[in-house]
Tab-separated table of C-alpha atoms and ligand atoms in Angstrom:
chain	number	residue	atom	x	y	z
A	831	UNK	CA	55.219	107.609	3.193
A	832	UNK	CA	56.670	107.049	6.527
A	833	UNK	CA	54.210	108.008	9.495
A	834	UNK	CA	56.555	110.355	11.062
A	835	UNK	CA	55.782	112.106	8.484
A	836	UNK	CA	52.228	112.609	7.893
A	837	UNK	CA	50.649	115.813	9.437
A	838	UNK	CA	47.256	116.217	10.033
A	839	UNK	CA	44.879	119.098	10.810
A	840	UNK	CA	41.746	118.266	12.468
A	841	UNK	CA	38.972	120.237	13.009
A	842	UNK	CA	36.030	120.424	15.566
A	843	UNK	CA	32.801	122.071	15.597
A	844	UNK	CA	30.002	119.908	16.214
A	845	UNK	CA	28.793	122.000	19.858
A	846	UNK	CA	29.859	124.683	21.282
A	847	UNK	CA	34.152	123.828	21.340
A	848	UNK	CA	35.733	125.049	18.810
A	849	UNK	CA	38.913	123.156	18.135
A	850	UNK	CA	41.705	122.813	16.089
A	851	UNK	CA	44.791	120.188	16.826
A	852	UNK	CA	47.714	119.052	14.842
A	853	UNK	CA	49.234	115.816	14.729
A	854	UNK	CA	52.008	114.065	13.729
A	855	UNK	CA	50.952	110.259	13.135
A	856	UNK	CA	49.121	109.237	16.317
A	857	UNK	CA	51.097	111.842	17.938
A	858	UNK	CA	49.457	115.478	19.569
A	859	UNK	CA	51.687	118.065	18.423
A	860	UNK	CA	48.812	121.001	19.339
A	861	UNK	CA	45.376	120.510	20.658
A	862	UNK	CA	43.777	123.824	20.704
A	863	UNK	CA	40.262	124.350	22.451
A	864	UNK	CA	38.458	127.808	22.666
A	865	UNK	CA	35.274	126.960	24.721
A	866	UNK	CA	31.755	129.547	23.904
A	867	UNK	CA	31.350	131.041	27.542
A	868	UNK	CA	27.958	133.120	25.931
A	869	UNK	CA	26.248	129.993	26.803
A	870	UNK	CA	26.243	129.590	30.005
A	871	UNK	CA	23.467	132.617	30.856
A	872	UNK	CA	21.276	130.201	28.721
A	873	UNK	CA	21.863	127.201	30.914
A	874	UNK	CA	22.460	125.486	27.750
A	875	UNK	CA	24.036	125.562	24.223
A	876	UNK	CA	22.264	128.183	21.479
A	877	UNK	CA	22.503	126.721	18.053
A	878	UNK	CA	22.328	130.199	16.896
A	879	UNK	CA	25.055	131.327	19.251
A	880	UNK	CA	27.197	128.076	19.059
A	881	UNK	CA	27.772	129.107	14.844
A	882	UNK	CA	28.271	132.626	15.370
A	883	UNK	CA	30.988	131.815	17.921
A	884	UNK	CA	32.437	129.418	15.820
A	885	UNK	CA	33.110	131.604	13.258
A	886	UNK	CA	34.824	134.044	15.119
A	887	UNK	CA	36.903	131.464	16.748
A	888	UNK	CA	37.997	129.274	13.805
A	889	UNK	CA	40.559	131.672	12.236
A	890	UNK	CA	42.603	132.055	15.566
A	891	UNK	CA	42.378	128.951	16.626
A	892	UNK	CA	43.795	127.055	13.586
A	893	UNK	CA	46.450	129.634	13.684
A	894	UNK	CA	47.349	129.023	17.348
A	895	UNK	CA	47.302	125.172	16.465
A	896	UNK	CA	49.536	125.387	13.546
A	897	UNK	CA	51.725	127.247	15.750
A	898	UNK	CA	52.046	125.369	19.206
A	899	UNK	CA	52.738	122.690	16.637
A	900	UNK	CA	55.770	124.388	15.024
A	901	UNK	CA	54.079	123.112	11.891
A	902	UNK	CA	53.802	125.664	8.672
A	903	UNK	CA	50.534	125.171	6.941
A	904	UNK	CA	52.360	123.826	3.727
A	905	UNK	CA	53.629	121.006	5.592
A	906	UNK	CA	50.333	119.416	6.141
A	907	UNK	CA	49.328	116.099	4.944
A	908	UNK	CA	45.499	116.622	4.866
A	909	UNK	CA	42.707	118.188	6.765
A	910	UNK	CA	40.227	116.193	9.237
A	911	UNK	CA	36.718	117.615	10.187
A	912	UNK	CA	34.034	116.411	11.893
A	913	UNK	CA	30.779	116.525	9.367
A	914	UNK	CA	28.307	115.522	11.958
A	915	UNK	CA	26.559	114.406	14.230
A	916	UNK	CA	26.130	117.479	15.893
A	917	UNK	CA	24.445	121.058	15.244
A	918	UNK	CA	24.643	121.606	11.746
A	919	UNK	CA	25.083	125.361	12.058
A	920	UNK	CA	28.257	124.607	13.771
A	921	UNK	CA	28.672	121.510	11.739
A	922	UNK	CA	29.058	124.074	8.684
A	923	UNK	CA	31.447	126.785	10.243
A	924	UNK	CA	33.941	124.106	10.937
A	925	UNK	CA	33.356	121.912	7.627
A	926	UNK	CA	33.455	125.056	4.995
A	927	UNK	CA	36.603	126.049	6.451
A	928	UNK	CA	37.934	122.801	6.416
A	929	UNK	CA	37.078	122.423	2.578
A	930	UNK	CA	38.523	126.337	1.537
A	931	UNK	CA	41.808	124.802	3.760
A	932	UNK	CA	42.227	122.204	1.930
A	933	UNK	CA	41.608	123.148	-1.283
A	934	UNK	CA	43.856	125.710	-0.921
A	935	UNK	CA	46.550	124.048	-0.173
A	936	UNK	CA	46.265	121.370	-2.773
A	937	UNK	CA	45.773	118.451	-0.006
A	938	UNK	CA	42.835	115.690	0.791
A	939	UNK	CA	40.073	116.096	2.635
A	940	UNK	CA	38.910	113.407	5.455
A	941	UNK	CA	35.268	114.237	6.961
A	942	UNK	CA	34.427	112.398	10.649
A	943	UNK	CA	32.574	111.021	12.571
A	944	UNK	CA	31.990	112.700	16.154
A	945	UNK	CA	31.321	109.154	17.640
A	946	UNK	CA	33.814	107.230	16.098
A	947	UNK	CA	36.311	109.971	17.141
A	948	UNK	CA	35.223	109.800	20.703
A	949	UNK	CA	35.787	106.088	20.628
A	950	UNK	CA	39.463	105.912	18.617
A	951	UNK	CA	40.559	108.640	20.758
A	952	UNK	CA	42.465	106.223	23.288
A	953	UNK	CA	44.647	105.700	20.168
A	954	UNK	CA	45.851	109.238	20.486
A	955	UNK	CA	49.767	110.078	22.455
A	956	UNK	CA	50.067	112.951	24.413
A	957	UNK	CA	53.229	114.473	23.627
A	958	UNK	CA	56.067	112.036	24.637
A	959	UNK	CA	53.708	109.513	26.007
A	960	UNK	CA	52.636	106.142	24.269
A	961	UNK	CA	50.194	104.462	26.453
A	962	UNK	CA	48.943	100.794	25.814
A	963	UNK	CA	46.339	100.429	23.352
A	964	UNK	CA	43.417	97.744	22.722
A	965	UNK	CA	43.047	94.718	20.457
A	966	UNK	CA	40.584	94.454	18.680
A	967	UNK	CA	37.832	93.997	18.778
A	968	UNK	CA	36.957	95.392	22.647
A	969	UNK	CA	34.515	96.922	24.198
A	970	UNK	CA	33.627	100.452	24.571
A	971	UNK	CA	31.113	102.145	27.049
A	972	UNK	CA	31.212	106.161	24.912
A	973	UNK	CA	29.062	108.625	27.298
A	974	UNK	CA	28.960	111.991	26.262
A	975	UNK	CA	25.782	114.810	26.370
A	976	UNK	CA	24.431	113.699	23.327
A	977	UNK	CA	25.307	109.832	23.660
A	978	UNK	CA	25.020	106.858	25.910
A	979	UNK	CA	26.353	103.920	24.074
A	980	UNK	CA	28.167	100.762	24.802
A	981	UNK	CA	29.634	99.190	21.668
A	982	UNK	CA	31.469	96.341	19.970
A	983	UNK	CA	34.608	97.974	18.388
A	984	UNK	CA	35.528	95.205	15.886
A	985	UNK	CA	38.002	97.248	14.127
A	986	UNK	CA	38.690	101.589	13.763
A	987	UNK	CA	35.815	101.906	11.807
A	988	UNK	CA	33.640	99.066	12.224
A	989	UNK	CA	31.692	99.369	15.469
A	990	UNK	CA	28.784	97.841	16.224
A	991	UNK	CA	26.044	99.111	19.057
A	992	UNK	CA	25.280	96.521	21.810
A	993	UNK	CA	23.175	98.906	23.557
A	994	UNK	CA	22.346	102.726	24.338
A	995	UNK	CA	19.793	105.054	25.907
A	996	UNK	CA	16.063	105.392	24.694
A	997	UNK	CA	15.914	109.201	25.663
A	998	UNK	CA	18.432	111.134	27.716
A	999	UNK	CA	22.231	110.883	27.458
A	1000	UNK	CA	24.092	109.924	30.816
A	1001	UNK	CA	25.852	113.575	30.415
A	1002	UNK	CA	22.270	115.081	29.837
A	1003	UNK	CA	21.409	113.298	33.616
A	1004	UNK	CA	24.391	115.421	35.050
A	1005	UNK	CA	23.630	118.362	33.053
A	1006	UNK	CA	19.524	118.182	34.021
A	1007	UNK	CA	20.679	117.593	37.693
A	1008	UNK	CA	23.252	120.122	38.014
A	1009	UNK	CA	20.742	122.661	36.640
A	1010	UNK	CA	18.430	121.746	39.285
A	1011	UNK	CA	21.017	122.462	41.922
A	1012	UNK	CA	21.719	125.755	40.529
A	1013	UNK	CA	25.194	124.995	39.332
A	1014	UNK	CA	26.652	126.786	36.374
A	1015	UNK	CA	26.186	124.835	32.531
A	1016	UNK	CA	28.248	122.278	31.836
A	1017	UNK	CA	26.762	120.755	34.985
A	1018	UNK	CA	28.811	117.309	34.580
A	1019	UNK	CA	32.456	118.845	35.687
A	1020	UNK	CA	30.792	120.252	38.647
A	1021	UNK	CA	28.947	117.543	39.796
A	1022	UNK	CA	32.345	115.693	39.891
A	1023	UNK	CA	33.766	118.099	41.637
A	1024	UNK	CA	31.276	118.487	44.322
A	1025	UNK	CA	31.483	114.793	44.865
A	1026	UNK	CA	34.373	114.027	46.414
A	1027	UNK	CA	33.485	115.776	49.235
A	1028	UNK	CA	30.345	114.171	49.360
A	1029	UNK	CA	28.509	110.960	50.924
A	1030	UNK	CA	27.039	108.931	47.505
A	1031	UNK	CA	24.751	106.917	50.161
A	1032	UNK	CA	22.969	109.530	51.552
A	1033	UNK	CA	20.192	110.056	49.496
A	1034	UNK	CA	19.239	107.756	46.813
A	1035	UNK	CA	17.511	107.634	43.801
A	1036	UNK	CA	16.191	105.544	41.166
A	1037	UNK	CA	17.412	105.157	37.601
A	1038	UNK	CA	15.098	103.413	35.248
A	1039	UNK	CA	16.157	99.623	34.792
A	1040	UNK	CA	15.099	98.755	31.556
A	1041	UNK	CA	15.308	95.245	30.014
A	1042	UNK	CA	18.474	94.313	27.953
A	1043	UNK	CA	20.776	96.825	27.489
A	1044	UNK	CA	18.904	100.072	27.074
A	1045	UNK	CA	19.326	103.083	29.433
A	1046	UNK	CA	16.792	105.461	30.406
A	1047	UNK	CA	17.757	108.509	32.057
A	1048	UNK	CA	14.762	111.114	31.765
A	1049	UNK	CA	12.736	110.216	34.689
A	1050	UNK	CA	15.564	110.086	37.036
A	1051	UNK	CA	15.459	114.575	36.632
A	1052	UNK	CA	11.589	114.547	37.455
A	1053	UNK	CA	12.240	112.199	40.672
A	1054	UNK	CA	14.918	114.049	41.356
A	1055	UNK	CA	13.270	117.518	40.861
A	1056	UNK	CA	9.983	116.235	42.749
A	1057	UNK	CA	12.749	115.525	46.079
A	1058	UNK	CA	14.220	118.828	45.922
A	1059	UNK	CA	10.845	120.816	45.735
A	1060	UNK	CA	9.739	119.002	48.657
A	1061	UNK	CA	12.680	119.164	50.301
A	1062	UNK	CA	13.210	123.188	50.361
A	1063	UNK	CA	9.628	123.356	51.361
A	1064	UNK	CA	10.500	122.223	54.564
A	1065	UNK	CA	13.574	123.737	54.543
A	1066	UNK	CA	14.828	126.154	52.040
A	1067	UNK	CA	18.573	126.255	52.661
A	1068	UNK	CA	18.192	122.696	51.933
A	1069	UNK	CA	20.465	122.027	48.960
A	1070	UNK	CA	23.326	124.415	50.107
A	1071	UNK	CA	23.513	122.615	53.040
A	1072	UNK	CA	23.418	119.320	51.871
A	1073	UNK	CA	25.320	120.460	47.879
A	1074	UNK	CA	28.491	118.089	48.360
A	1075	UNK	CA	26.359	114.843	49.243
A	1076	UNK	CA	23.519	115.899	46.567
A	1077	UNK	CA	25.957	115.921	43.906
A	1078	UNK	CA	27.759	112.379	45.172
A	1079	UNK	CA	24.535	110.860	45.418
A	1080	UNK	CA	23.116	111.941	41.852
A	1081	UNK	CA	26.332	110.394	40.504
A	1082	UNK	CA	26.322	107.197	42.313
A	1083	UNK	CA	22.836	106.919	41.069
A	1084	UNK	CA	23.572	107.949	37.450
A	1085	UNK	CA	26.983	105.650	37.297
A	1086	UNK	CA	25.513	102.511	38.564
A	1087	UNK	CA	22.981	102.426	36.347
A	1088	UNK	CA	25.826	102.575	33.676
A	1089	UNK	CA	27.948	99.488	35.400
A	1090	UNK	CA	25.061	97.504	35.887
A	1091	UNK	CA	24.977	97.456	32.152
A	1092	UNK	CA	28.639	97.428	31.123
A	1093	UNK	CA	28.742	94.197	33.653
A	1094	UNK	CA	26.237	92.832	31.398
A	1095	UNK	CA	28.860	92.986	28.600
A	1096	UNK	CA	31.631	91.661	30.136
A	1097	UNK	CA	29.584	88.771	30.948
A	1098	UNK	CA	28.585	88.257	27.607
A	1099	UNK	CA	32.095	88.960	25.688
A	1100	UNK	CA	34.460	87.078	27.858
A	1101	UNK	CA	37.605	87.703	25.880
A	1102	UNK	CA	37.461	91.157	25.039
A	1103	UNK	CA	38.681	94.400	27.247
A	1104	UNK	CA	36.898	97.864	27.877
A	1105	UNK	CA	37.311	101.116	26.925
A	1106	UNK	CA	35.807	104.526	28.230
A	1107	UNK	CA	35.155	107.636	26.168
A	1108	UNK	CA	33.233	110.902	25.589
A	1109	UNK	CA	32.552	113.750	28.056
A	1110	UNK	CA	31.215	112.069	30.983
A	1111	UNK	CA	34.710	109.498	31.010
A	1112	UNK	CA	36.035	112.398	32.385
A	1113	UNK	CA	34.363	111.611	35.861
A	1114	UNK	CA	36.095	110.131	38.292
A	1115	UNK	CA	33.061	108.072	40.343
A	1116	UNK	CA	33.148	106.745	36.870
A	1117	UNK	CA	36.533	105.738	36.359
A	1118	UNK	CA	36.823	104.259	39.501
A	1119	UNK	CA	33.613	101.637	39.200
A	1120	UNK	CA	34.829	100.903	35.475
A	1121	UNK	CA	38.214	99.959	37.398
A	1122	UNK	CA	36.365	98.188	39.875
A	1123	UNK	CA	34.149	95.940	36.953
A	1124	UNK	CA	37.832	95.556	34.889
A	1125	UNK	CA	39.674	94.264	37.797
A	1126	UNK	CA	36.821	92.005	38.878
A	1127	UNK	CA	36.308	90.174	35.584
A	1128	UNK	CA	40.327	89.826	34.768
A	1129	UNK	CA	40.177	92.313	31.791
A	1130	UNK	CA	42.013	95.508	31.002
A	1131	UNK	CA	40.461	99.316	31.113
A	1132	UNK	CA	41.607	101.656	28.785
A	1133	UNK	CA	41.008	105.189	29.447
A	1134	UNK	CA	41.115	108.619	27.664
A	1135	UNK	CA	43.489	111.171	28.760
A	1136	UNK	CA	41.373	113.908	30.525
A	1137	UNK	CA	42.260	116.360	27.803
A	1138	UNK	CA	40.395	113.890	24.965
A	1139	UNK	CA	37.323	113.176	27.034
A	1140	UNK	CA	35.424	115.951	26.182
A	1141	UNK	CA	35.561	117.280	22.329
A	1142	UNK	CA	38.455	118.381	21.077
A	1143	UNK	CA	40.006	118.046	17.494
A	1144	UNK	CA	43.146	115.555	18.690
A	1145	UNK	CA	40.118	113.041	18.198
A	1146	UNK	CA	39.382	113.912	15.039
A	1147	UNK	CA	42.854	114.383	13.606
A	1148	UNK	CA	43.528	110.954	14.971
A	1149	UNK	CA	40.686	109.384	13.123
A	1150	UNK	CA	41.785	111.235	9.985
A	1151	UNK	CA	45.538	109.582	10.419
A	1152	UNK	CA	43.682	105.932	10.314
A	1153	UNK	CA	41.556	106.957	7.605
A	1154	UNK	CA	44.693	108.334	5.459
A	1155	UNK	CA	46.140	105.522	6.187
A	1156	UNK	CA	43.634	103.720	4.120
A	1157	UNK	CA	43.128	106.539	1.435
A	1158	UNK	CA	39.696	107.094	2.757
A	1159	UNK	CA	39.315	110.811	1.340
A	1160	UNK	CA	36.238	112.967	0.713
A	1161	UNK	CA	35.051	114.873	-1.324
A	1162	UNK	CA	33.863	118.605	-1.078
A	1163	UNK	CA	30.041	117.770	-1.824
A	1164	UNK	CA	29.963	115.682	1.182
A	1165	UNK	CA	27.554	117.781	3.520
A	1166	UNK	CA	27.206	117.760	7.421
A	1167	UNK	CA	24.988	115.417	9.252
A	1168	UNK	CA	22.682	116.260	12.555
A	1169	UNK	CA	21.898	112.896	13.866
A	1170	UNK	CA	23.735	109.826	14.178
A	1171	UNK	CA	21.890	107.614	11.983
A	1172	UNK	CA	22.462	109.679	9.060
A	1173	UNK	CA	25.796	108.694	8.246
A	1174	UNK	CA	26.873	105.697	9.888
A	1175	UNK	CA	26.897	101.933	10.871
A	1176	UNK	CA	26.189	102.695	14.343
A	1177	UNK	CA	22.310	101.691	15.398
A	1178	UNK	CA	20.514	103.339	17.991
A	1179	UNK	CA	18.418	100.905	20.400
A	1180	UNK	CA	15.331	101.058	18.898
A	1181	UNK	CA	17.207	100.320	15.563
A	1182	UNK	CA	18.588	97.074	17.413
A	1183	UNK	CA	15.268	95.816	18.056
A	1184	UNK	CA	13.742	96.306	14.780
A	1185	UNK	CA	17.378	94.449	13.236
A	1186	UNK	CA	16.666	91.363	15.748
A	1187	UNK	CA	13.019	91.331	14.432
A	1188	UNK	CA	14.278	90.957	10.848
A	1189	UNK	CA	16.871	88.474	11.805
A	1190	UNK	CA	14.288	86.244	13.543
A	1191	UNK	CA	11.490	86.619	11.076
B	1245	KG4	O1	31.816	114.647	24.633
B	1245	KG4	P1	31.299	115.963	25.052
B	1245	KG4	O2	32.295	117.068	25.286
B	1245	KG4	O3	30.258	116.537	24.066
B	1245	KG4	C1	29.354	115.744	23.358
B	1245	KG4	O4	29.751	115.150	22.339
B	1245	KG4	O5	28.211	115.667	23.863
B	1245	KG4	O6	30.472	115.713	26.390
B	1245	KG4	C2	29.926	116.762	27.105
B	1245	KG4	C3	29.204	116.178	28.303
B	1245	KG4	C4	28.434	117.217	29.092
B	1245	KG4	O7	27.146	116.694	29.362
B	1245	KG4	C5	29.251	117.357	30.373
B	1245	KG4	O8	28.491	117.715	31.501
B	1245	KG4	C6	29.807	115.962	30.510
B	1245	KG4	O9	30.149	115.576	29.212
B	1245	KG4	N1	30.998	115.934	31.375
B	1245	KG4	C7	31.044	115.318	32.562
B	1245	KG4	C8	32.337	115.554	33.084
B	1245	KG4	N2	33.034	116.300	32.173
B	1245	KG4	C9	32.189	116.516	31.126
B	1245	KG4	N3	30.115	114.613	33.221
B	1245	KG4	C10	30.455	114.116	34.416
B	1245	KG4	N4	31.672	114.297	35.003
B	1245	KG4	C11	32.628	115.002	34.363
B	1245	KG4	N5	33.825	115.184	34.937
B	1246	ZN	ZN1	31.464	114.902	21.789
């Protein structure tokens, strides 16, 4: 079958976006998002809240895709859906549907991976746009606010983990920080914003530099915590008056401990080029140093559109298209997955030490 002709539905529900997207080979016909605004009086995501949400939202939004797409359901090649990691109440709004879909219409069934759709989501056109793509294999630093990884793509779905955090994820850092500040939930997108009208060397503070390539970002939200206490003791109008260079300064601090990390890769893997992806590649202090690191070791950066950073079912309908390619269905007994390890070749650090133990004993 040719690819123009392959449609595929993909399906996202692993937080608190529900998403629906159509495409036609690598190609975004629809990209539908309905964000859960009932979180953000939390501070947080609900699990309990995310589901119910989600299954209010599904219905409407697959509709809406199928229709920005000019697509009729019957048209559809197969239906994509993310079966984990993620919160598995959400996990299962979006995965049932996807199975009743596609039963119904006759057509297979491809379940996801959240990561590796994050990471193959560079492969994704916008419509009327084909932007340069990788070789493989390349590099990939994936930052989101559940992961902080920095991989070895060696092909679409074999990826192997270099490095990672131990605890918090770098989006978890802006989140915790942004929190602290005051600003509304998802902290990350404000942060950003706040930071371009801000000095990043006015105040700094320490991120954790651990050994190898592990990242540790819970202590940097006690130290930073500790300096705002103080600081409104003395003077309690303290972070409205100083918001713009706060927020520049927390992200310096937050992506340098990122490059220092990702320069440690580019050392190591001469010949290969860099990709961003995940939430946090939406920020632009981050952009800008991962230009800075590609242009100063000679290699190329490839970067999400801003519309794929965050989730978003494109990601995961592109990920189906690769795996139809191959004839990589599932099955309906396949259930959803909460944590990463669960499901797929992708180690977490810890993991990495106890493989180099093995290998050396
Ligand atoms: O990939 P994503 O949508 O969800 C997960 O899979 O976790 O990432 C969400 C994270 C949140 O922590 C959010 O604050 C962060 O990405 N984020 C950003 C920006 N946009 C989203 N962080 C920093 N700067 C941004 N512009
Ligand atoms: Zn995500």
């Amino acid at each position: 079958m040719k690819k123009e002709q392959i449609y595929i539905l993909g399906i996202e529900s692993s937080c608190d976006d529900t998403s629906a997207a159509v495409l036609q080979g690598t190609s975004i016909l629809s990209n539908v998002i309905a964000g859960q605004r009932v979180h953000a009086e939390y501070g947080g995501v609900v699990p309990e809240l995310a589901s119910r949400a989600h299954q209010q939202n599904i219905i409407p939004v697959v509709d809406v895709a199928l229709k920005k797409a000019a697509i009729r359901k019957e048209q559809l090649s197969a239906v994509a859906y993310t079966n984990g990691p993620g919160l598995l109440g959400s996990l299962l709004v979006g995965s049932s549907f996807a199975k009743a879909f596609a039963f119904g219409l006759g057509i297979p069934l491809l379940e996801i991976d959240h990561l590796q759709a994050h990471v193959l989501s560079i492969f994704a056109d916008l419509p009327h746009v084909s932007t340069p793509k990788p070789s493989f294999p390349y590099l990939c630093l994936t930052v989101s606010g559940g992961h902080t990884l920095l991989l070895k793509v060696n092909d679409s779905f074999d990826m192997e983990t270099l490095g990672g955090t131990i605890d918090d994820a770098a989006g978890e850092a802006f989140d915790k920080a942004a929190k602290i500040l005051g600003l509304p939930y998802p902290g990350g997108p404000e942060i950003d914003r706040l930071a371009q009208e801000g000095n990043p060397h006015r105040f700094s503070f320490a991120v954790a530099r651990l050994p190898g390539l592990k990242y540790s970002f819970s202590g940097l939200k006690t130290s930073f915590l500790y300096f705002i206490r103080d600081k409104i003791k003395e003077n309690p109008s303290f972070i409205k008056q100083n918001l713009a260079d706060l927020a520049a300064s927390i992200q310096h601090a937050i992506v340098m401990s990122l490059a220092v990390k990702v320069k440690e890769i580019l050392q190591k893997y001469p010949d290969m080029d860099i990709a961003l992806s995940g939430g946090v590649s939406a920020n632009q202090g981050l952009r800008q140093t991962m230009q800075q690191l590609a242009t100063q070791y000679h290699r190329k950066l490839f970067l999400p559109a801003l519309s794929l950073t965050t989730d978003n079912a494109a990601m995961i309908a592109l990920c189906g298209y690769l795996k139809y390619q191959k004839q990589d269905f599932s099955t309906i007994q396949s259930s959803p997955y909460a944590s990463t390890r669960a499901n797929t070749r992708m180690l977490m650090p810890e993991d990495i030490d106890k493989e180099a133990t093995s290998k050396n004993s």
